[in-house]
Amino acid sequence: MASLNNAFKSLPRLIQLLLLIIPGVGWITEVVVRLSAFIHGKAMNQLIILILSIPFGLIIQYVDFVWVLLYKKLILT
């Protein structure tokens, strides 16, 4: 099964940005993509960002918005 992180990376950049800019949808996108990256990558930094994105999702969401705008992937994935 392909990871949702790879599926997110394969989306057009405009769709990625739209998924991150809408507050509720962006938070769900953050959590789901980061959880998938943690399960498939098994890196500790992904787990830390996943845990931080639950209570501080809006802040991390907008940081990721800028990161996707520049690099076309979520930060630390």
PDB file of C-alpha atoms in Angstrom, residues 2-77:
ATOM      1  CA  ALA A   2       1.376   3.400  -0.955  1.00  0.00           C
ATOM      2  CA  SER A   3       1.751   5.905   1.836  1.00  0.00           C
ATOM      3  CA  LEU A   4      -0.475   8.954   1.968  1.00  0.00           C
ATOM      4  CA  ASN A   5       2.668  11.039   2.259  1.00  0.00           C
ATOM      5  CA  ASN A   6       3.715   9.954  -1.241  1.00  0.00           C
ATOM      6  CA  ALA A   7       0.181  10.533  -2.496  1.00  0.00           C
ATOM      7  CA  PHE A   8       0.256  14.062  -1.030  1.00  0.00           C
ATOM      8  CA  LYS A   9       3.624  14.739  -2.691  1.00  0.00           C
ATOM      9  CA  SER A  10       2.263  13.599  -6.057  1.00  0.00           C
ATOM     10  CA  LEU A  11      -0.660  16.057  -5.960  1.00  0.00           C
ATOM     11  CA  PRO A  12      -0.342  19.293  -7.925  1.00  0.00           C
ATOM     12  CA  ARG A  13       1.093  22.092  -5.811  1.00  0.00           C
ATOM     13  CA  LEU A  14      -2.117  24.152  -6.035  1.00  0.00           C
ATOM     14  CA  ILE A  15      -4.139  21.281  -4.552  1.00  0.00           C
ATOM     15  CA  GLN A  16      -1.547  20.806  -1.796  1.00  0.00           C
ATOM     16  CA  LEU A  17      -1.764  24.486  -0.918  1.00  0.00           C
ATOM     17  CA  LEU A  18      -5.565  24.451  -0.950  1.00  0.00           C
ATOM     18  CA  LEU A  19      -5.585  21.457   1.381  1.00  0.00           C
ATOM     19  CA  LEU A  20      -3.337  23.307   3.828  1.00  0.00           C
ATOM     20  CA  ILE A  21      -4.900  26.782   3.702  1.00  0.00           C
ATOM     21  CA  ILE A  22      -8.396  25.743   4.841  1.00  0.00           C
ATOM     22  CA  PRO A  23      -8.151  25.527   8.666  1.00  0.00           C
ATOM     23  CA  GLY A  24     -10.159  22.347   9.398  1.00  0.00           C
ATOM     24  CA  VAL A  25      -9.110  20.499   6.273  1.00  0.00           C
ATOM     25  CA  GLY A  26      -5.503  21.577   6.756  1.00  0.00           C
ATOM     26  CA  TRP A  27      -5.380  20.183  10.270  1.00  0.00           C
ATOM     27  CA  ILE A  28      -6.783  16.831   9.154  1.00  0.00           C
ATOM     28  CA  THR A  29      -4.357  16.777   6.217  1.00  0.00           C
ATOM     29  CA  GLU A  30      -1.451  17.505   8.573  1.00  0.00           C
ATOM     30  CA  VAL A  31      -2.357  14.721  10.978  1.00  0.00           C
ATOM     31  CA  VAL A  32      -3.137  12.089   8.329  1.00  0.00           C
ATOM     32  CA  VAL A  33      -0.073  12.756   6.160  1.00  0.00           C
ATOM     33  CA  ARG A  34       2.249  12.926   9.169  1.00  0.00           C
ATOM     34  CA  LEU A  35       0.803   9.731  10.639  1.00  0.00           C
ATOM     35  CA  SER A  36       1.339   7.997   7.306  1.00  0.00           C
ATOM     36  CA  ALA A  37       4.901   9.333   7.085  1.00  0.00           C
ATOM     37  CA  PHE A  38       5.598   8.073  10.613  1.00  0.00           C
ATOM     38  CA  ILE A  39       4.165   4.617   9.920  1.00  0.00           C
ATOM     39  CA  HIS A  40       6.087   4.188   6.679  1.00  0.00           C
ATOM     40  CA  GLY A  41       9.255   6.076   7.649  1.00  0.00           C
ATOM     41  CA  LYS A  42       9.462   5.191  11.341  1.00  0.00           C
ATOM     42  CA  ALA A  43      11.470   8.334  12.148  1.00  0.00           C
ATOM     43  CA  MET A  44      11.205   9.903  15.575  1.00  0.00           C
ATOM     44  CA  ASN A  45      11.086  13.502  14.302  1.00  0.00           C
ATOM     45  CA  GLN A  46       7.908  12.684  12.372  1.00  0.00           C
ATOM     46  CA  LEU A  47       6.286  11.421  15.570  1.00  0.00           C
ATOM     47  CA  ILE A  48       7.290  14.567  17.448  1.00  0.00           C
ATOM     48  CA  ILE A  49       5.835  16.851  14.770  1.00  0.00           C
ATOM     49  CA  LEU A  50       2.708  14.664  14.639  1.00  0.00           C
ATOM     50  CA  ILE A  51       2.196  15.081  18.385  1.00  0.00           C
ATOM     51  CA  LEU A  52       2.843  18.828  18.170  1.00  0.00           C
ATOM     52  CA  SER A  53       0.489  19.245  15.221  1.00  0.00           C
ATOM     53  CA  ILE A  54      -2.478  18.063  17.270  1.00  0.00           C
ATOM     54  CA  PRO A  55      -2.599  20.977  19.766  1.00  0.00           C
ATOM     55  CA  PHE A  56      -0.649  23.503  17.647  1.00  0.00           C
ATOM     56  CA  GLY A  57      -2.033  22.466  14.284  1.00  0.00           C
ATOM     57  CA  LEU A  58      -2.876  25.929  13.000  1.00  0.00           C
ATOM     58  CA  ILE A  59       0.641  27.265  13.554  1.00  0.00           C
ATOM     59  CA  ILE A  60       2.332  24.221  12.037  1.00  0.00           C
ATOM     60  CA  GLN A  61      -0.225  24.238   9.225  1.00  0.00           C
ATOM     61  CA  TYR A  62       0.780  27.728   8.087  1.00  0.00           C
ATOM     62  CA  VAL A  63       4.494  26.928   8.428  1.00  0.00           C
ATOM     63  CA  ASP A  64       3.858  23.886   6.250  1.00  0.00           C
ATOM     64  CA  PHE A  65       1.919  26.055   3.794  1.00  0.00           C
ATOM     65  CA  VAL A  66       5.027  28.158   3.208  1.00  0.00           C
ATOM     66  CA  TRP A  67       7.234  25.037   3.147  1.00  0.00           C
ATOM     67  CA  VAL A  68       5.016  23.379   0.508  1.00  0.00           C
ATOM     68  CA  LEU A  69       5.057  26.596  -1.480  1.00  0.00           C
ATOM     69  CA  LEU A  70       8.870  26.477  -1.524  1.00  0.00           C
ATOM     70  CA  TYR A  71       9.727  22.752  -1.509  1.00  0.00           C
ATOM     71  CA  LYS A  72       6.492  20.866  -2.471  1.00  0.00           C
ATOM     72  CA  LYS A  73       6.511  18.644   0.654  1.00  0.00           C
ATOM     73  CA  LEU A  74       5.613  18.999   4.302  1.00  0.00           C
ATOM     74  CA  ILE A  75       8.399  19.980   6.660  1.00  0.00           C
ATOM     75  CA  LEU A  76      10.243  16.975   8.144  1.00  0.00           C
ATOM     76  CA  THR A  77       8.506  14.381   5.972  1.00  0.00           C
TER      77      THR A  77
END
